[in-house]
Coordinates of C-alpha atoms in Angstrom, one line a residue:
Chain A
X1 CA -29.7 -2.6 35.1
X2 CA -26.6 -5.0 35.7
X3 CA -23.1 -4.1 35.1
X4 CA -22.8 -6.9 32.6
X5 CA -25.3 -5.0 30.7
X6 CA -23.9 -1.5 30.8
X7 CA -20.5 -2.3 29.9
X8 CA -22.4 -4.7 26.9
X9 CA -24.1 -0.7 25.8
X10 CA -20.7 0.7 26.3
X11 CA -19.4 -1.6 23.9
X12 CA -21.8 -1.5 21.6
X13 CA -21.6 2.4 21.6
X14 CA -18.1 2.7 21.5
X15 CA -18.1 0.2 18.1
X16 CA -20.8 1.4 16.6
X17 CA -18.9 4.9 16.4
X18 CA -15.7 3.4 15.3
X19 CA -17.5 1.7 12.2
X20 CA -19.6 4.9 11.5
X21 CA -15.8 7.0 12.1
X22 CA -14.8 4.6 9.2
X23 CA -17.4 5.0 7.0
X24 CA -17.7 8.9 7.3
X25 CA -13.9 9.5 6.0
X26 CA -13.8 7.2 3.1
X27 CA -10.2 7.1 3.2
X28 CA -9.6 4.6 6.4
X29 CA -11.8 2.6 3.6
X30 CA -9.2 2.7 1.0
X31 CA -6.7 1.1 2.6
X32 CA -8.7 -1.7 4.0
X33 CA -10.9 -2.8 0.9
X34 CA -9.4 -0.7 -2.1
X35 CA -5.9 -1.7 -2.0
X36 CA -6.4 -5.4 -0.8
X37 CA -8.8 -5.6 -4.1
X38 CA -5.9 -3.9 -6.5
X39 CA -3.6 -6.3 -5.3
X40 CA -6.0 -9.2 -5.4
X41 CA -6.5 -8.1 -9.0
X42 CA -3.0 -7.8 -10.2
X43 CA -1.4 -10.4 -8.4
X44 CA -4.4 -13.1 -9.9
X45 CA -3.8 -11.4 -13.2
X46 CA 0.1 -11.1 -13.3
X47 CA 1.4 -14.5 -11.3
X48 CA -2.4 -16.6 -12.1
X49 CA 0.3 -19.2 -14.3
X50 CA 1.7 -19.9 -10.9
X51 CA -1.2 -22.8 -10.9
X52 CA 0.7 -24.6 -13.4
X53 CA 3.9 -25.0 -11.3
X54 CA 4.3 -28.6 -10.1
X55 CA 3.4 -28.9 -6.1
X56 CA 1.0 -26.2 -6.8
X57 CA -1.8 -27.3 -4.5
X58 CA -5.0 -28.1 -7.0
X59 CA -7.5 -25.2 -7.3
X60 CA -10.1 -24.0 -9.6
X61 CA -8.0 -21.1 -10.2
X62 CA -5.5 -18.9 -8.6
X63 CA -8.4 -16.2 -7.6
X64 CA -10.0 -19.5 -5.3
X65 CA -6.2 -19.7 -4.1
X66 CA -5.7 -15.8 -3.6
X67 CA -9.1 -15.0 -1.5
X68 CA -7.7 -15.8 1.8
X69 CA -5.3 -13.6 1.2
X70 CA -6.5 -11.1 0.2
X71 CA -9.3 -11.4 3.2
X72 CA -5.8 -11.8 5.6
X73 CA -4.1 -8.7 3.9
X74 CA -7.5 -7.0 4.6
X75 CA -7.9 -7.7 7.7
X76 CA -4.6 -7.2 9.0
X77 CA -4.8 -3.5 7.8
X78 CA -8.4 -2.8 9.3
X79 CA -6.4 -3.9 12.8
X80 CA -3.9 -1.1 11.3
X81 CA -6.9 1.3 11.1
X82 CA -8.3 0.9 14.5
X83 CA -5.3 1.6 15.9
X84 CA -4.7 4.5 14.1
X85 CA -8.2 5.8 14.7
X86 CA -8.0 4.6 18.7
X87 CA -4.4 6.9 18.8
X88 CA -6.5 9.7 17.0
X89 CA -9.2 9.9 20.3
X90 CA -5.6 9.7 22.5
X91 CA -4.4 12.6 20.5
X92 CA -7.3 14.5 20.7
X93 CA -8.0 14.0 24.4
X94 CA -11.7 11.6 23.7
X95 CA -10.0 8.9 25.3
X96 CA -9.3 10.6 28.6
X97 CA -12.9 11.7 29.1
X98 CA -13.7 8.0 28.4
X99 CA -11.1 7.6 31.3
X100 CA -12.8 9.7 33.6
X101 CA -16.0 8.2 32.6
X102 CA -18.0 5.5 35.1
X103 CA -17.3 2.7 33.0
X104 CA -15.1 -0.1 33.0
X105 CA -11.1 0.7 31.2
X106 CA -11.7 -2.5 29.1
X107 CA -14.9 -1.6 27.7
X108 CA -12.9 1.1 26.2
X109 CA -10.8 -1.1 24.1
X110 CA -13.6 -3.5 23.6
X111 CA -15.2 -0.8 22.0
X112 CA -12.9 -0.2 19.4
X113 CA -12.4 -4.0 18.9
X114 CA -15.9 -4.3 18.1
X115 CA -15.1 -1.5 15.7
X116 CA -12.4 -3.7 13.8
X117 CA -14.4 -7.4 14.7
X118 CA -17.0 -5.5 12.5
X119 CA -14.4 -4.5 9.5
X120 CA -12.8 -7.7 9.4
X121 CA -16.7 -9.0 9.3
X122 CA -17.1 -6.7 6.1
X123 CA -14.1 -7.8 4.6
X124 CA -14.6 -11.2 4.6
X125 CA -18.0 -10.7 2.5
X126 CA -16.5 -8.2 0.6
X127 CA -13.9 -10.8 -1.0
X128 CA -16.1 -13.5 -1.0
X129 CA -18.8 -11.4 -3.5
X130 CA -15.7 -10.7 -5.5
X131 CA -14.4 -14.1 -5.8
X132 CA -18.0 -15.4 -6.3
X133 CA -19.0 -12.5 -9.1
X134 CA -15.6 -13.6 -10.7
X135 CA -16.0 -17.3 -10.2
X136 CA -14.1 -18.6 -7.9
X137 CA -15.8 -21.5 -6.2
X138 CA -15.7 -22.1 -2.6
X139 CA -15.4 -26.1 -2.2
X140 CA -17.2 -26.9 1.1
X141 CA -19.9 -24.8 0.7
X142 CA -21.8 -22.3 3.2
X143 CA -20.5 -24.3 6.0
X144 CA -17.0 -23.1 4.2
X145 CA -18.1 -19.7 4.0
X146 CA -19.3 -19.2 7.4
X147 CA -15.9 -20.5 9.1
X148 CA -14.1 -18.4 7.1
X149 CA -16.1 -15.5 8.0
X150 CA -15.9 -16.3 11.7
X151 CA -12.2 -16.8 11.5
X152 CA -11.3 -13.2 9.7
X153 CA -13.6 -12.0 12.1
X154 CA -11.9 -13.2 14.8
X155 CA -8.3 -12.3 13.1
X156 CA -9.2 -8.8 12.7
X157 CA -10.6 -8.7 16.3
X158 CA -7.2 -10.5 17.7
X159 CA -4.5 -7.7 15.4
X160 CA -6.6 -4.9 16.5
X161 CA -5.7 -5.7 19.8
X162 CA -2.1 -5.1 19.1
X163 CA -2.8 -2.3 16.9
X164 CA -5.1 -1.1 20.5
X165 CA -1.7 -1.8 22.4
X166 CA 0.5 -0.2 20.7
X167 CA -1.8 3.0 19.8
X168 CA -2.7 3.4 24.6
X169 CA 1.9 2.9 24.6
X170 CA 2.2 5.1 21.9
X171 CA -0.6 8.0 22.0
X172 CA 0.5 8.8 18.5
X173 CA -1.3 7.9 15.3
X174 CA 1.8 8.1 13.2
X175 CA 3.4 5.6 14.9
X176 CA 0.9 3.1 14.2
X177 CA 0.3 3.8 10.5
X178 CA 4.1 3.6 10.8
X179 CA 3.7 0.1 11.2
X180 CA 1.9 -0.5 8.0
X181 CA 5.0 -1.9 6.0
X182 CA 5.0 -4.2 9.1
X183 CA 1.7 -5.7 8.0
X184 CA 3.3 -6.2 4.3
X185 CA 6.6 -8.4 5.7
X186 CA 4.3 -10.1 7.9
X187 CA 2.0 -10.8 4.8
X188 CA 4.6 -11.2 2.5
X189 CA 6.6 -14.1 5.0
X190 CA 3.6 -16.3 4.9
X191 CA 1.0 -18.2 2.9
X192 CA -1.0 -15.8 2.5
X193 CA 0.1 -15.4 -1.4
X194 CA 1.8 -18.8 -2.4
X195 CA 2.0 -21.9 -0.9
X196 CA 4.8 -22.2 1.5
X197 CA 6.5 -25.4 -0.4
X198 CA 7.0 -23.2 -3.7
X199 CA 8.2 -20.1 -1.7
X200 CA 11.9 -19.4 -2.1
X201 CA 14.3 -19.1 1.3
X202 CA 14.2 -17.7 3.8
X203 CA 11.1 -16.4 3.1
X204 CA 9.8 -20.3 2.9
X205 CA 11.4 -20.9 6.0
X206 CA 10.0 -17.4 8.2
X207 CA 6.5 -18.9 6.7
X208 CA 6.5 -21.9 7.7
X209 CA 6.5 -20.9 11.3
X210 CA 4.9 -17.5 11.0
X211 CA 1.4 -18.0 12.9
X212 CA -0.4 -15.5 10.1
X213 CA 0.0 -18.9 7.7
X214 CA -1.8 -21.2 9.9
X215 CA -4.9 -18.7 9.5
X216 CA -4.1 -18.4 6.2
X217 CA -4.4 -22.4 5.4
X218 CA -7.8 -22.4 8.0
X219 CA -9.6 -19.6 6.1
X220 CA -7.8 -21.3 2.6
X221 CA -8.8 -25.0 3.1
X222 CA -12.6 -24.4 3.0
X223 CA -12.2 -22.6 0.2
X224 CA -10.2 -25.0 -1.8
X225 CA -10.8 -28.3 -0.5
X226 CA -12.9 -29.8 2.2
X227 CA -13.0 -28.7 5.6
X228 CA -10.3 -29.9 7.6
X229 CA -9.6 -30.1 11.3
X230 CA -6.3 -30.2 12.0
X231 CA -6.0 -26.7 10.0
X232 CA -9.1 -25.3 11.5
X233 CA -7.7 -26.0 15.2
X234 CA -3.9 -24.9 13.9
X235 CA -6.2 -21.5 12.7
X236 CA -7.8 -21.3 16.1
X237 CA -4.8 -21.7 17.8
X238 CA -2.6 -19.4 16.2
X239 CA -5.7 -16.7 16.3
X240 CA -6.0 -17.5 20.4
X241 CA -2.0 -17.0 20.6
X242 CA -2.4 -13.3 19.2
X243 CA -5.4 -12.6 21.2
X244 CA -3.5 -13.3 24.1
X245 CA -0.3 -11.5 23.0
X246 CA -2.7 -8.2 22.5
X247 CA -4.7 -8.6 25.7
X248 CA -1.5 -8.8 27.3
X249 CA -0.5 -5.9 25.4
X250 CA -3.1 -3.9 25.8
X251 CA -3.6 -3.9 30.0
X252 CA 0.4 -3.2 30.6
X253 CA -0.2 -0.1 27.8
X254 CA -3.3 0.8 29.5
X255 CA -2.0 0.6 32.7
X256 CA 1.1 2.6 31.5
X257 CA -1.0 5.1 30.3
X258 CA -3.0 5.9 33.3
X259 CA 0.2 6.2 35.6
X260 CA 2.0 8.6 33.3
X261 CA -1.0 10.0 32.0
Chain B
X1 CA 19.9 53.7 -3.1
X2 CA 21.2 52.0 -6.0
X3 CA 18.2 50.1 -8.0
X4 CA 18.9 46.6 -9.2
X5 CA 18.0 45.7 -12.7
X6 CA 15.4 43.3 -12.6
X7 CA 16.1 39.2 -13.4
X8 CA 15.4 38.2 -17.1
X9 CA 11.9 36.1 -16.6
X10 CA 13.6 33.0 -17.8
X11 CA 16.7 33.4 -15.0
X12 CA 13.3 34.3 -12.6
X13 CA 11.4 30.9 -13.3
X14 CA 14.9 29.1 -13.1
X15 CA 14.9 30.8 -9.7
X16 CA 11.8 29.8 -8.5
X17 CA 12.1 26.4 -9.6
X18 CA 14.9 26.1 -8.0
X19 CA 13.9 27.1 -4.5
X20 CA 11.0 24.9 -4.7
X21 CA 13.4 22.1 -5.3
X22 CA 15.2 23.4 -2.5
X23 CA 12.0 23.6 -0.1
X24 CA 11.1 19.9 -0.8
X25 CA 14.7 19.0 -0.5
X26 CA 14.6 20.4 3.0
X27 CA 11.6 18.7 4.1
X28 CA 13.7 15.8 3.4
X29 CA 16.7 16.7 5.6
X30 CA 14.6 17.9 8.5
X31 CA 12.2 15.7 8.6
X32 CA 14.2 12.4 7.3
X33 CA 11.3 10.0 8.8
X34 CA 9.1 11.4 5.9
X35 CA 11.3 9.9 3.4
X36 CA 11.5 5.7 5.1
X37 CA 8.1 4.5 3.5
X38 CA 8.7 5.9 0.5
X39 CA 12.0 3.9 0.4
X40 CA 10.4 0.7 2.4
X41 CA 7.6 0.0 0.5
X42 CA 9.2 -0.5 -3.0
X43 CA 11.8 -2.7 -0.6
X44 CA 9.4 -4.5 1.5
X45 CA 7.7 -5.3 -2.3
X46 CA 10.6 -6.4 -4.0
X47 CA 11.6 -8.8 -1.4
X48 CA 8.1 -9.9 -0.7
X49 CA 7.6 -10.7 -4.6
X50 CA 11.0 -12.0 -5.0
X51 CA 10.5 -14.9 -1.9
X52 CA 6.8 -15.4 -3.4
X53 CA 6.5 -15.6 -6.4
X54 CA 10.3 -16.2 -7.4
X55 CA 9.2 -20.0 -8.5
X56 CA 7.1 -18.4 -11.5
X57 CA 10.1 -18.5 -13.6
X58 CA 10.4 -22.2 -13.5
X59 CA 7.3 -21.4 -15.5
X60 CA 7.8 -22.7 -19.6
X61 CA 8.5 -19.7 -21.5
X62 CA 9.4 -17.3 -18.4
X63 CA 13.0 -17.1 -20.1
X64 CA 14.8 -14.4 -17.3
X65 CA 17.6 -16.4 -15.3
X66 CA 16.6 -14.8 -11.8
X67 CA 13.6 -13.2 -10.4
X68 CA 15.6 -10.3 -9.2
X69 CA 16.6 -9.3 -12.5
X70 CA 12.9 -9.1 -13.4
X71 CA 11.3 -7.7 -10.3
X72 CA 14.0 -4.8 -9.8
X73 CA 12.7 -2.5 -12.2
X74 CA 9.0 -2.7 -11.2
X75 CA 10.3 -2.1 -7.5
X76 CA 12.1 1.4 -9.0
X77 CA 9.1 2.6 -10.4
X78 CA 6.8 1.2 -7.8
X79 CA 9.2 3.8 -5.5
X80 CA 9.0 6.8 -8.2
X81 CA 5.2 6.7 -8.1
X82 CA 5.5 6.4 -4.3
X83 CA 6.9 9.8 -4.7
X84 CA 5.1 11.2 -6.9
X85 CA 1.9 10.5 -5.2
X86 CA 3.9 11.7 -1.9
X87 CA 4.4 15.1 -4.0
X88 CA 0.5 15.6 -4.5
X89 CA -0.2 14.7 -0.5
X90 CA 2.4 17.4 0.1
X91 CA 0.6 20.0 -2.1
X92 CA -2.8 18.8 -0.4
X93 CA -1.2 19.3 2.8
X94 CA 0.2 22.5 1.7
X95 CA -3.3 23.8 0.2
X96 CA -5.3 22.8 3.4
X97 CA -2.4 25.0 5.6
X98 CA -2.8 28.3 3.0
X99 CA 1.1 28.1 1.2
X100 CA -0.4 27.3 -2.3
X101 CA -2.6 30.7 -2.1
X102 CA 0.3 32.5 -0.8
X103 CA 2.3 31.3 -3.8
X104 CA -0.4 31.4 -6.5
X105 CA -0.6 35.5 -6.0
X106 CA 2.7 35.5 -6.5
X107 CA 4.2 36.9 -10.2
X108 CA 6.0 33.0 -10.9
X109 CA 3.8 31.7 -13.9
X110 CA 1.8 28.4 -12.8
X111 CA 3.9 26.1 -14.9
X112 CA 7.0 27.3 -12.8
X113 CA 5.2 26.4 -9.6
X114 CA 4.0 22.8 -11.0
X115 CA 7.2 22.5 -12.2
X116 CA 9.2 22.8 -8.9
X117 CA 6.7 19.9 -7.2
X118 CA 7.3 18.1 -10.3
X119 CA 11.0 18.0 -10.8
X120 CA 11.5 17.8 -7.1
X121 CA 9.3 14.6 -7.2
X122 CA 11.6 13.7 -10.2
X123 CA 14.9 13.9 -8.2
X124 CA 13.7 12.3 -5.0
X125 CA 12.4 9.6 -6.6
X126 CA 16.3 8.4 -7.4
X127 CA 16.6 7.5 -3.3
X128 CA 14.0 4.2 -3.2
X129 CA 15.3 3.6 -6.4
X130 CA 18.9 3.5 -5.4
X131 CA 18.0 1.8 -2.6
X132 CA 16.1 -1.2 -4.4
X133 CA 18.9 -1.4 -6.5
X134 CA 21.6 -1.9 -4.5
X135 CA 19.4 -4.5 -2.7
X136 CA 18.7 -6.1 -5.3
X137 CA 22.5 -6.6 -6.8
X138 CA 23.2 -7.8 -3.4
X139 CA 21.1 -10.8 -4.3
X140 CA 21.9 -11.5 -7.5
X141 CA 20.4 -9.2 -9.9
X142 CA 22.0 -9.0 -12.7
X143 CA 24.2 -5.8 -13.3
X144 CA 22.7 -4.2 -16.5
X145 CA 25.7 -2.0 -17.8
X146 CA 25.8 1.7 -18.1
X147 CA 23.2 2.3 -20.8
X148 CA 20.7 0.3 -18.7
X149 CA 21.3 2.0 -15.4
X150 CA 20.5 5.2 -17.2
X151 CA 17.7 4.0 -19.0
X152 CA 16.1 2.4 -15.6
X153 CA 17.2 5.7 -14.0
X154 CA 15.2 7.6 -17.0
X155 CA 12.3 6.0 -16.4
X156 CA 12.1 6.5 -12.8
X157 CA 12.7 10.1 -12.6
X158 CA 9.5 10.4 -15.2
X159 CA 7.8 7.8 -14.1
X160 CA 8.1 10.3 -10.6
X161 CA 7.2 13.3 -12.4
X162 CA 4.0 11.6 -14.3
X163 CA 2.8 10.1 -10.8
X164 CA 3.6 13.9 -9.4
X165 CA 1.6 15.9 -11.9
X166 CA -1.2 13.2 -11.5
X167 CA -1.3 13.7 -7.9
X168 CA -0.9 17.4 -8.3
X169 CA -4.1 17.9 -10.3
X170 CA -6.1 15.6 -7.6
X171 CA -4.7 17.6 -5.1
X172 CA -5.8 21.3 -6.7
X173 CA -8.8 19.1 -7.7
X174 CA -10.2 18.2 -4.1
X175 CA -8.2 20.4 -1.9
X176 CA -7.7 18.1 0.8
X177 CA -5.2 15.3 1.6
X178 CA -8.4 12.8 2.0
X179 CA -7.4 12.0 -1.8
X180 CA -4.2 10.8 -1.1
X181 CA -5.3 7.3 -1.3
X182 CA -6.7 8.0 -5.2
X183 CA -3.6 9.2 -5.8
X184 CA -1.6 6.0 -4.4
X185 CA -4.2 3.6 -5.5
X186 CA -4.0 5.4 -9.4
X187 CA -0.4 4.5 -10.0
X188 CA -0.6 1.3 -7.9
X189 CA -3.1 0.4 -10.7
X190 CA -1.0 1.1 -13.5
X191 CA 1.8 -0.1 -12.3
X192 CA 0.9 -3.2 -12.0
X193 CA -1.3 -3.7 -14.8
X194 CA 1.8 -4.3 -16.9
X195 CA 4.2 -7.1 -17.3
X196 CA 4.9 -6.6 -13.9
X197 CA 5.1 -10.2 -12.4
X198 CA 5.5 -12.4 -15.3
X199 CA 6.4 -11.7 -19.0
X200 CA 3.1 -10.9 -21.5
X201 CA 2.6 -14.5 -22.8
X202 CA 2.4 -15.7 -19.2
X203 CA -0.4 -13.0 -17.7
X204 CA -3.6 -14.0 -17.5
X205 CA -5.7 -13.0 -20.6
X206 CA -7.5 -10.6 -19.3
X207 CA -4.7 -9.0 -17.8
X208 CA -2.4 -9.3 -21.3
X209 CA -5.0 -7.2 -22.6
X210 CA -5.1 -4.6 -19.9
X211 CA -1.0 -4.6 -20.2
X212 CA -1.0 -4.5 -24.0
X213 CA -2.8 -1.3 -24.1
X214 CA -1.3 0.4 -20.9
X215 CA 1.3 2.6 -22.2
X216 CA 3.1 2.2 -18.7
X217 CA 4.0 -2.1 -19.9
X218 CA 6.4 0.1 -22.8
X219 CA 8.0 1.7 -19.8
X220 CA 8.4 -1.2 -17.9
X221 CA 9.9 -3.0 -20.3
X222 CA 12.7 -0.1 -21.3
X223 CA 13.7 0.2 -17.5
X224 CA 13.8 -4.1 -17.8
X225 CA 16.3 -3.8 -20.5
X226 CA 19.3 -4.1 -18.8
X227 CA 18.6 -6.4 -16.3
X228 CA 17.4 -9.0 -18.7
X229 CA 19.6 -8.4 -21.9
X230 CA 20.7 -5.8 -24.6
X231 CA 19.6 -2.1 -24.5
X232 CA 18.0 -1.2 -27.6
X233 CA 16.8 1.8 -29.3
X234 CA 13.5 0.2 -30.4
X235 CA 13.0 -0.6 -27.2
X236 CA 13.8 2.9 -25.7
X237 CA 12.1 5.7 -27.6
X238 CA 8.3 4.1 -27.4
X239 CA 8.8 4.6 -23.5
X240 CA 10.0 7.7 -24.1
X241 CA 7.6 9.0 -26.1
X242 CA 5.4 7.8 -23.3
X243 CA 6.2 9.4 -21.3
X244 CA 6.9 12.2 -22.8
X245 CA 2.9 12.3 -23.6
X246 CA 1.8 11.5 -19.9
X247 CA 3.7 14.0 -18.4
X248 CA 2.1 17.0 -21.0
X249 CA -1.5 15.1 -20.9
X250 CA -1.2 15.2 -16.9
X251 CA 0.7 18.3 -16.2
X252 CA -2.3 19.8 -18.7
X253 CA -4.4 18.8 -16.6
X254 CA -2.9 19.7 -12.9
X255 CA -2.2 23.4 -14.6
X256 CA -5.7 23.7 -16.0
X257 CA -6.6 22.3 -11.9
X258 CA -4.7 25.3 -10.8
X259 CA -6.1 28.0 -12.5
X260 CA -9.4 26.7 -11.6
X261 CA -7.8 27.2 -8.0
X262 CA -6.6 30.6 -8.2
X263 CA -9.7 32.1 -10.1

């Protein structure tokens, strides 16, 4: 059998028992669907008149307008999670015997990413049965659905690569669920909850160049409105920028890690 | 050896209460990390809220002058159930290590030892809520007079000690800290579910509906008071009485969880 193939196995090993990990202790579940889905509810619920404010963007309905953020709030915190479960196997020494293992060191954070890739996946379905059983719309159809999916997907893959980073520097899991409030000011200083043009300073100004809101407005416009390039690429962009800031991340941390041990 | 009389029971259950106060109040001091997200998440909230949504009250008949002056209160008792859900993971954690066994064969009648988590949960609660407040003011909230600060103050220390005996009786209830997120997620839910973000005429209607019958919108809208306008009576004793009932329906309950425990 070829290497390509083996480390492929390894992956697919190591992420099928980070998702199964997950769903065994229903409480790294709370966090990533349960409390997303309270907030979804209260925030449609409390601020929904927000539609009726001039310069709102048009929507159906402030659920259609809230999905992706809810999906990005989601996300961001099953990145959160896999960190937290990756420092856990540090803690506990599982990673080590992975790193005396004959298998490539990146197959070991691939692993886990596929763990997350697969969360973010569920995520994204999750919210979209929610917003569909409580009719929201999505504008441009399946081909809207499907690149929303692949772009929380690909979200969740790219923040649990810093999530991995920080959990190989760290070794400790309550460092990274440390960072949790983290995800809320990054959440909180973008689009993910109102449009940046009725935000009020400086949080309008932090979201205007916070990358989080280009993703936001890709996963947002198909939903909304039509499909639209130049958001899609801004979306893909801003998603390749964090993937390279984690993969970055992640080899000095790993390579940190197996110096000092 | 000269025998010493024996403490009345009431000066006994003081006693106890006391150093179970002073146990949670040390678990503060040494381990002060515990205490940051309990203070930044009611922060990080009322900033977050304030940036986003601040444009709702351009909104026609959204009446408050600032956003801060609305959002501050929500932010205090967002922090007190923080704290009192905090108080349940501690009695989970607490549970799963042996200390509640060691203290339920103990003579101090259950209600003393609820009511040490509790009250402790009460007083701690006061930090985030301090906190948010002086925040807040920085930005422009308005200042709501002596009355109000006591009221909001009121209202946070019970709104800790409801979210405490509610995450008490889940933690006698499943014995593990795996519930903590029930616990959080509970008074997330009704927290929220009030006139929270926008004044009653302005929720959506399914959510006016939710709020009108959730006893915590009468609480929320006493700890308000200040910030917005005149404290009134009528406007005070219905979230007393409030809370006043969820604190003996859910403190019932945790103590009626804690026999079940110690049979």
């Amino acid at each position: 059998m070829n290497s390509l193939r083996v480390n492929a196995r390894v992956i697919r090993a190591l992420g099928m028992r980070s998702i199964r990990q997950t769903f065994r202790r229903p409480q790294l579940m709370a966090p990533i669907l349960v409390f997303p889905t309270l907030l979804l509810a209260v925030q449609t619920g409390g601020a929904g008149g927000a539609v009726d404010l001039p310069g709102f963007p048009p929507v159906q309905g402030f659920l259609q307008f809230m999905l992706a953020g809810a999906m990005m709030q989601s996300l961001m915190l099953a990145g959160n999670s896999g960190g937290i479960a990756f420092a856990v196997d540090i803690e506990m020494g599982f990673t080590d015997r992975l790193f005396a293992a004959p298998v490539p060191r990146y197959t070991i954070v691939l692993g886990r990413l596929a763990g997350v890739a697969a969360l973010g996946f569920l995520s994204a379905v999750w919210f979209f049965a929610i917003g569909l059983a409580f009719g929201a719309e999505v504008h441009s159809g399946v081909a809207g659905v499907l690149i929303a999916v692949f772009l929380v997907t690909a979200t969740a893959t790219a923040v649990g690569g810093i999530g991995a980073a920080i959990a190989l520097r760290t070794g400790s899991a309550s460092v990274v669920q440390g960072l949790f409030p983290l995800v809320l000011v990054v959440l909180f200083l973008s689009s993910a909850f109102f449009p940046v043009d009725l935000m009020v300073q400086p949080a309008k100004a932090i979201a205007e160049y916070n990358p989080f809101s280009f993703i936001v407005e890709g996963v947002r416009t198909p939903i909304i409105a039509e499909v639209d390039a130049t958001d899609l690429l801004e979306a893909l962009l801003a998603i390749a920028g964090i993937v390279v800031l984690g993969l970055v991340l992640s080899a000095r941390a790993l390579r940190h890690r197996l110096r000092t041990g | 050896m000269e025998a010493t009389a024996p403490l009345p029971q009431w000066r006994a259950n003081l006693a106890t209460i006391a150093a179970l106060m002073a146990r949670a109040k040390n678990e503060l001091l040494r381990v002060p990390g515990a205490a940051i997200p309990g203070v930044l998440a009611p922060t990080i909230f009322f900033l977050g809220i304030n940036g986003v949504f601040g444009a709702l009250t351009q909104l026609r008949g959204f009446d408050t002058g600032t956003y801060e002056s609305f959002v501050v209160p929500v932010s205090m008792l967002q922090g007190a159930g923080f704290t009192g859900a905090a108080a349940g993971v501690n009695l989970a954690r607490d549970m799963e290590q042996g200390w509640v066994d060691r203290l339920l064969v103990s003579p101090a009648p259950r209600w003393v030892l609820l009511a040490g988590t509790v009250l402790a949960a009460s007083a701690r609660a006061l930090i985030p809520a301090t906190f948010v407040l002086a925040i807040a003011l920085l930005l422009g909230a308005s200042w709501p007079g002596v009355a109000g600060l006591l009221i909001a103050y009121l209202m946070t220390a019970a709104m800790a000690a409801t979210a405490a005996c509610w995450g008490s009786a889940l933690a006698l209830r499943f014995k593990s800290q795996s519930a903590a997120p029930l616990m959080q997620a509970g008074m997330m839910a009704v927290i929220f579910t009030t006139t929270a973000y926008a004044p009653l005429a302005l929720l959506q209607p399914w959510m006016r509906s939710v709020a009108e019958v959730n006893p915590v919108t009468q609480v929320m809208d006493a700890a308000r008071q200040g910030f917005l306008g005149a404290v009134t009576w009528a406007e005070t004793w219905p979230a007393i009485l409030v809370m006043l009932a969820l604190i003996a329906a859910l403190g019932a309950w945790a103590l009626r969880e804690m026999r079940r425990t110690a049979a």
